[in-house]
């Protein structure tokens, strides 16, 4: 039997799996970047506490560590597996593609992650109980292990955008996939921002310190690290923008920067002013203010960052060979993978998809709406919500509420069929399937069902 290796479509009304992923992802990024950054601040502070013999600084390190433990590790470790669950249902073939490339990279990441989790407990509980030198070794290994998890994941994430060169498609080698064009720029951006996040959390913890001298010394120590980290992140981000593929640049200029640029500049300005202010007036670092700035950066900064990274990848979900709607876009000889777009154009999704009910395999007057609904879910819903007014690029709204099925079908027969939009997959379907989707969308927009039936009957 001729089938595609597709999985059932998991549809979340209105926001789609894309936003579910986005929401979990943002919480995870905030927690994980904070904890990786904090592991270095932790190590630097402790090194200084021992070197200058400042026991009260060690007390702070301990508080900061406990806060970290509760805040970032618990949240990070809950949302990490959450991402796995979400992506597995949202994009099973995307996940499969990544696993077939990076299984050993993930295995290595798990080793570092285990070191990290055990490390954070060990170092909080052993602080002051073992000699300084051994404890410092523990702290620095913990920091390096934390950063190693970030480094490995960044290799995978940046491959998702694109390998950046043709080698990988021919060799299929993990090295070619991992050291892709934007790996270093991406790693640098995240490394810089993790210091900013960790500094902001450090200031929150510092603001709770009663002893003014301690508070002053900690704030003055942390603020410059945050400033340098922020500057580095911005520079690396500008470098990152130079490493993007054409489809990402189109998406960035037409749909993303107009919406998010102002917020990103605001985050940079607010964070910079806040850190300068903290350095200048350490005694005025109030908890409420510190929390407010942290939340501002997390929400106005990290959400657009994650959303942009996900959106820029469109139409692909991974490596510029798997489309967001799970269809394989091109041949990848290095992995023995062949493109599916033309096969679908020839035989249709309803015939080739293994999870289509038998009664919908062939479009008829009676099942047209149901088949259209299913087709829209399979072909479009990974990127478009199917309800009017829904936040995730509502498909009925994209057709401006059109109730004329022919008008909608014209778009499917034109730009979509020929892959004319750089941010959309080439979706080339047989006439009957185009017709079904168009009628379904016209119906969602309010075209009366009997009229649709009649129009069809008259054709
Ligand atoms: C891989 C993701 C993806 C899939 C799958 C997808 N689209 Fe899109 N579509 C986009 C993006 C991205 C935009 C740009 C608009 C935005 O971001 O708001 C877009 C825009 C549109 C527009 C507005 C016109 C334009 O070109 O900007 C229409 C109409 C549209 N899509 C129809 C469809 C239909 C119909 C399907 C299914 C048969 C579909 N799309 C599948 C990602 C996708």
XYZ file of C-alpha atoms in Angstrom, residues 7-402:
396
model
C 0.934 10.494 12.325
C -2.502 11.559 13.540
C -2.914 15.334 13.704
C -3.248 16.783 17.164
C -5.316 19.916 16.994
C -5.614 22.521 19.740
C -8.442 24.960 18.937
C -7.631 28.658 18.464
C -4.007 28.667 19.566
C -2.806 25.501 17.866
C -0.015 23.309 19.139
C 2.309 26.149 18.120
C 1.253 28.345 21.009
C 1.140 25.446 23.461
C 4.764 24.826 22.543
C 5.500 28.533 22.713
C 4.072 28.958 26.201
C 5.884 25.946 27.649
C 9.024 26.943 25.752
C 9.085 30.468 27.138
C 8.751 29.280 30.727
C 11.472 26.743 30.072
C 13.824 29.250 28.471
C 13.383 31.735 31.306
C 14.063 29.051 33.913
C 16.877 27.289 32.107
C 18.772 30.398 30.994
C 18.468 31.820 34.460
C 19.829 28.674 36.004
C 22.719 28.264 33.587
C 23.679 31.925 33.954
C 23.286 31.733 37.706
C 25.578 28.743 37.929
C 28.406 30.980 36.665
C 27.502 33.906 38.901
C 27.340 31.429 41.744
C 30.852 30.182 40.922
C 32.259 33.698 40.511
C 30.723 34.894 43.777
C 31.966 31.873 45.646
C 35.465 32.205 44.226
C 35.503 35.778 45.392
C 34.053 34.937 48.811
C 36.833 32.434 49.473
C 39.571 34.557 47.958
C 38.681 37.675 49.953
C 37.561 35.623 52.925
C 34.039 37.035 53.132
C 31.818 34.552 54.990
C 28.749 36.770 54.633
C 29.116 36.523 50.856
C 29.036 32.748 51.207
C 25.764 33.116 53.073
C 24.408 34.988 50.087
C 25.702 32.348 47.701
C 23.794 29.789 49.697
C 20.539 31.760 49.553
C 20.998 32.390 45.863
C 21.647 28.683 45.379
C 18.521 27.659 47.221
C 16.443 30.112 45.262
C 17.923 28.667 42.091
C 17.221 25.165 43.178
C 13.577 25.869 43.810
C 12.973 28.377 41.075
C 14.852 27.274 38.039
C 15.566 23.629 38.533
C 12.094 22.600 39.496
C 10.464 24.727 36.817
C 13.110 23.864 34.242
C 12.848 20.161 34.848
C 9.069 20.138 34.677
C 8.866 22.179 31.492
C 11.748 20.340 29.787
C 9.840 17.045 29.543
C 6.750 19.191 28.858
C 8.426 20.332 25.659
C 9.051 16.728 24.697
C 5.411 15.796 25.175
C 4.213 18.861 23.320
C 6.503 18.505 20.309
C 5.886 14.807 20.030
C 2.187 15.328 19.414
C 2.580 18.646 17.609
C 5.262 17.558 15.205
C 6.011 13.853 15.406
C 8.006 13.800 12.200
C 9.998 16.832 13.221
C 10.961 15.057 16.442
C 11.734 11.880 14.576
C 13.962 13.804 12.163
C 15.872 15.367 15.051
C 16.281 12.079 16.889
C 17.624 10.438 13.768
C 20.282 13.124 13.624
C 21.094 13.851 17.206
C 20.428 10.819 19.332
C 23.983 10.781 20.731
C 23.989 14.507 21.211
C 20.899 14.114 23.353
C 22.475 11.228 25.199
C 25.465 13.457 25.972
C 23.133 16.208 27.056
C 21.480 13.844 29.501
C 24.829 13.039 31.049
C 25.545 16.723 31.623
C 22.016 17.286 32.824
C 22.394 14.554 35.414
C 25.662 16.104 36.580
C 23.843 19.401 36.806
C 20.917 18.135 38.836
C 23.050 16.204 41.292
C 25.552 19.070 41.302
C 23.110 21.732 42.360
C 21.901 19.708 45.330
C 25.414 18.731 46.319
C 26.791 22.189 46.177
C 24.022 23.849 48.131
C 24.148 21.237 50.882
C 27.921 20.919 51.021
C 28.626 24.629 51.152
C 30.658 25.287 54.304
C 30.771 21.560 55.083
C 33.725 20.651 52.901
C 36.954 22.538 52.262
C 36.910 25.564 49.994
C 39.029 24.116 47.232
C 36.913 20.985 46.732
C 33.745 22.987 46.910
C 34.971 25.413 44.285
C 35.821 22.528 42.002
C 32.292 21.261 42.434
C 30.825 24.673 41.717
C 32.853 25.249 38.566
C 32.143 21.756 37.219
C 28.487 22.410 37.853
C 28.664 25.661 35.872
C 30.471 24.048 32.962
C 28.057 21.097 32.892
C 25.135 23.516 32.849
C 26.580 25.433 29.957
C 27.354 22.172 28.134
C 23.646 21.280 28.179
C 22.909 24.646 26.606
C 25.637 24.224 23.995
C 24.331 20.823 22.926
C 20.719 21.924 22.718
C 21.669 25.046 20.769
C 23.335 22.868 18.118
C 20.042 21.032 17.678
C 17.893 24.166 17.786
C 19.977 25.966 15.216
C 19.943 22.968 12.898
C 16.155 23.206 13.077
C 16.405 26.584 11.363
C 18.755 25.257 8.702
C 22.035 23.421 8.243
C 23.316 26.465 6.354
C 25.213 24.430 3.762
C 24.444 21.553 1.448
C 26.854 19.022 2.945
C 24.447 17.630 5.458
C 21.821 16.713 2.845
C 24.438 14.561 1.146
C 26.325 13.141 4.120
C 23.564 13.044 6.714
C 26.349 13.331 9.280
C 25.690 14.573 12.797
C 28.722 16.875 12.639
C 27.455 18.614 9.531
C 24.092 19.039 11.204
C 25.435 20.206 14.548
C 28.065 22.741 13.429
C 25.630 24.533 11.196
C 26.002 28.082 9.974
C 24.268 29.814 12.848
C 25.415 27.622 15.714
C 28.020 30.018 17.170
C 25.899 33.117 16.727
C 22.954 31.404 18.397
C 25.084 30.064 21.238
C 26.597 33.498 21.793
C 23.207 35.185 21.914
C 21.907 32.738 24.465
C 25.096 32.821 26.508
C 24.961 36.613 26.735
C 21.283 36.639 27.635
C 21.678 33.973 30.284
C 24.002 36.345 32.182
C 21.387 39.072 31.957
C 18.606 36.788 33.238
C 20.789 35.465 36.037
C 21.851 38.961 37.049
C 18.230 40.100 37.207
C 17.376 37.163 39.460
C 20.531 37.795 41.479
C 19.355 41.356 42.095
C 15.989 40.022 43.262
C 17.719 37.832 45.803
C 20.153 40.590 46.765
C 17.281 42.983 47.404
C 16.153 40.689 50.220
C 19.474 41.027 52.059
C 19.241 42.987 55.294
C 22.929 43.834 55.606
C 23.430 46.991 53.480
C 27.162 46.420 52.989
C 26.576 42.908 51.676
C 23.762 44.018 49.443
C 25.936 46.778 48.036
C 28.877 44.509 47.341
C 26.722 41.835 45.681
C 24.788 44.299 43.520
C 27.980 46.078 42.444
C 29.495 42.736 41.599
C 26.524 41.447 39.580
C 25.376 44.522 37.649
C 28.485 44.842 35.413
C 28.266 41.142 34.529
C 24.680 41.666 33.390
C 25.676 44.730 31.380
C 28.529 42.981 29.602
C 26.316 39.918 29.011
C 23.589 42.117 27.507
C 26.003 43.888 25.190
C 27.477 40.588 24.093
C 23.991 39.163 23.476
C 23.059 42.113 21.275
C 26.270 41.838 19.249
C 25.799 38.131 18.775
C 22.170 38.656 17.832
C 23.228 41.055 15.072
C 25.689 38.419 13.887
C 22.905 35.820 14.106
C 20.747 37.926 11.786
C 23.524 37.624 9.186
C 23.311 33.834 9.240
C 19.625 33.466 8.410
C 18.192 31.731 5.339
C 16.117 33.690 2.816
C 12.730 32.462 4.046
C 13.574 33.613 7.582
C 14.586 37.063 6.366
C 11.305 37.478 4.500
C 9.326 36.368 7.535
C 11.356 38.649 9.791
C 10.887 41.733 7.661
C 7.261 41.260 6.712
C 5.677 39.715 9.786
C 7.936 39.711 12.824
C 10.011 42.869 13.173
C 7.047 45.198 12.623
C 5.383 43.571 15.645
C 8.275 42.813 17.950
C 11.123 45.248 17.210
C 9.875 47.952 19.559
C 9.476 45.507 22.459
C 12.968 44.153 21.954
C 14.511 47.611 21.987
C 12.449 48.418 25.083
C 13.769 45.319 26.844
C 17.340 46.278 26.046
C 16.864 49.858 27.230
C 14.988 48.916 30.422
C 17.473 46.194 31.381
C 20.474 48.451 30.692
C 19.053 51.400 32.634
C 18.075 49.131 35.502
C 21.538 47.595 35.788
C 23.220 51.000 35.582
C 20.865 52.303 38.223
C 21.537 49.305 40.444
C 25.265 49.871 40.178
C 24.870 53.521 40.962
C 22.374 53.152 43.831
C 22.714 49.596 45.189
C 20.727 50.450 48.320
C 17.727 51.354 46.144
C 17.391 47.925 44.543
C 13.935 47.200 45.951
C 12.440 43.760 45.633
C 9.237 44.902 43.910
C 11.220 46.790 41.297
C 13.638 43.909 40.776
C 10.748 41.486 40.290
C 8.986 43.878 37.917
C 12.049 44.260 35.690
C 12.614 40.518 35.663
C 9.015 39.861 34.614
C 9.178 42.592 31.998
C 12.275 41.069 30.422
C 10.848 37.553 30.650
C 7.543 38.441 29.035
C 8.383 41.230 26.606
C 11.818 39.826 25.770
C 11.683 36.048 25.830
C 8.222 35.518 24.336
C 9.024 37.433 21.108
C 12.445 35.820 20.965
C 10.975 32.306 21.068
C 8.080 33.199 18.836
C 10.388 34.728 16.275
C 12.705 31.769 16.304
C 9.753 29.445 15.722
C 8.123 31.632 13.083
C 11.291 32.390 11.166
C 11.699 28.719 10.494
C 8.485 28.640 8.500
C 7.608 26.858 6.306
C 9.899 24.231 7.814
C 9.912 22.646 11.221
C 13.396 21.172 10.916
C 16.486 21.384 8.737
C 14.674 22.906 5.767
C 13.420 19.504 4.737
C 10.388 18.810 6.952
C 7.508 21.218 6.469
C 5.504 22.459 9.430
C 2.607 20.298 8.268
C 4.868 17.216 8.535
C 5.270 16.670 4.811
C 8.832 15.957 3.647
C 9.787 18.885 1.452
C 12.820 17.544 -0.418
C 15.144 14.625 -0.938
C 17.827 14.067 1.675
C 20.058 11.423 0.072
C 22.348 11.324 3.115
C 19.459 9.967 5.161
C 17.673 8.004 2.467
C 14.713 10.380 2.626
C 12.653 11.342 -0.414
C 10.423 14.351 -0.874
C 6.657 13.812 -0.734
C 5.167 16.959 -2.239
C 4.841 15.568 -5.749
C 3.460 12.264 -4.560
C 0.766 14.124 -2.658
C 0.010 16.259 -5.720
C -0.470 13.090 -7.677
C -2.458 10.881 -5.284
C -3.805 13.311 -2.682
C -3.450 13.487 1.083
C -6.674 11.613 1.758
C -5.419 8.579 -0.139
C -1.882 8.587 1.244
C -2.358 9.570 4.875
C -2.588 6.459 7.074
C -4.935 8.031 9.638
C -7.785 9.066 7.363
C -11.097 7.245 8.013
C -12.049 5.027 5.080
C -15.260 6.977 4.437
C -13.206 10.112 3.729
C -10.698 8.600 1.323
C -12.660 9.900 -1.638
C -14.371 13.302 -1.593
C -18.098 13.149 -2.386
C -20.924 15.683 -2.156
C -21.917 14.204 1.169
C -18.572 14.217 2.895
C -17.070 17.333 1.326
C -17.242 19.494 4.447
C -15.943 16.788 6.724
C -13.139 15.926 4.326
C -12.328 19.615 3.927
C -12.142 20.000 7.681
C -9.795 17.052 8.038
C -7.634 18.229 5.135
C -7.358 21.709 6.604
C -6.282 20.156 9.893
C -3.652 18.001 8.245
C -2.341 20.481 5.693
C -2.726 23.854 7.386
C -3.514 23.633 11.110
C 0.046 23.245 12.285
C 0.450 26.926 11.441
C -3.118 28.241 11.195
C -6.047 28.046 13.612
C -9.278 27.059 11.878
C -11.605 29.291 13.907
C -12.504 32.814 12.944
C -10.759 35.456 15.029
C -8.383 32.932 16.591
C -4.929 34.196 17.578
C -2.806 31.705 15.617
C -2.936 33.124 12.039
C -6.622 32.288 11.746
C -7.167 30.677 8.359
C -10.718 31.971 7.821
C -9.385 35.454 8.619
C -6.457 35.035 6.241
C -9.076 34.701 3.544
C -10.697 37.879 4.871
C -13.891 36.098 5.818
C -14.531 35.030 2.217
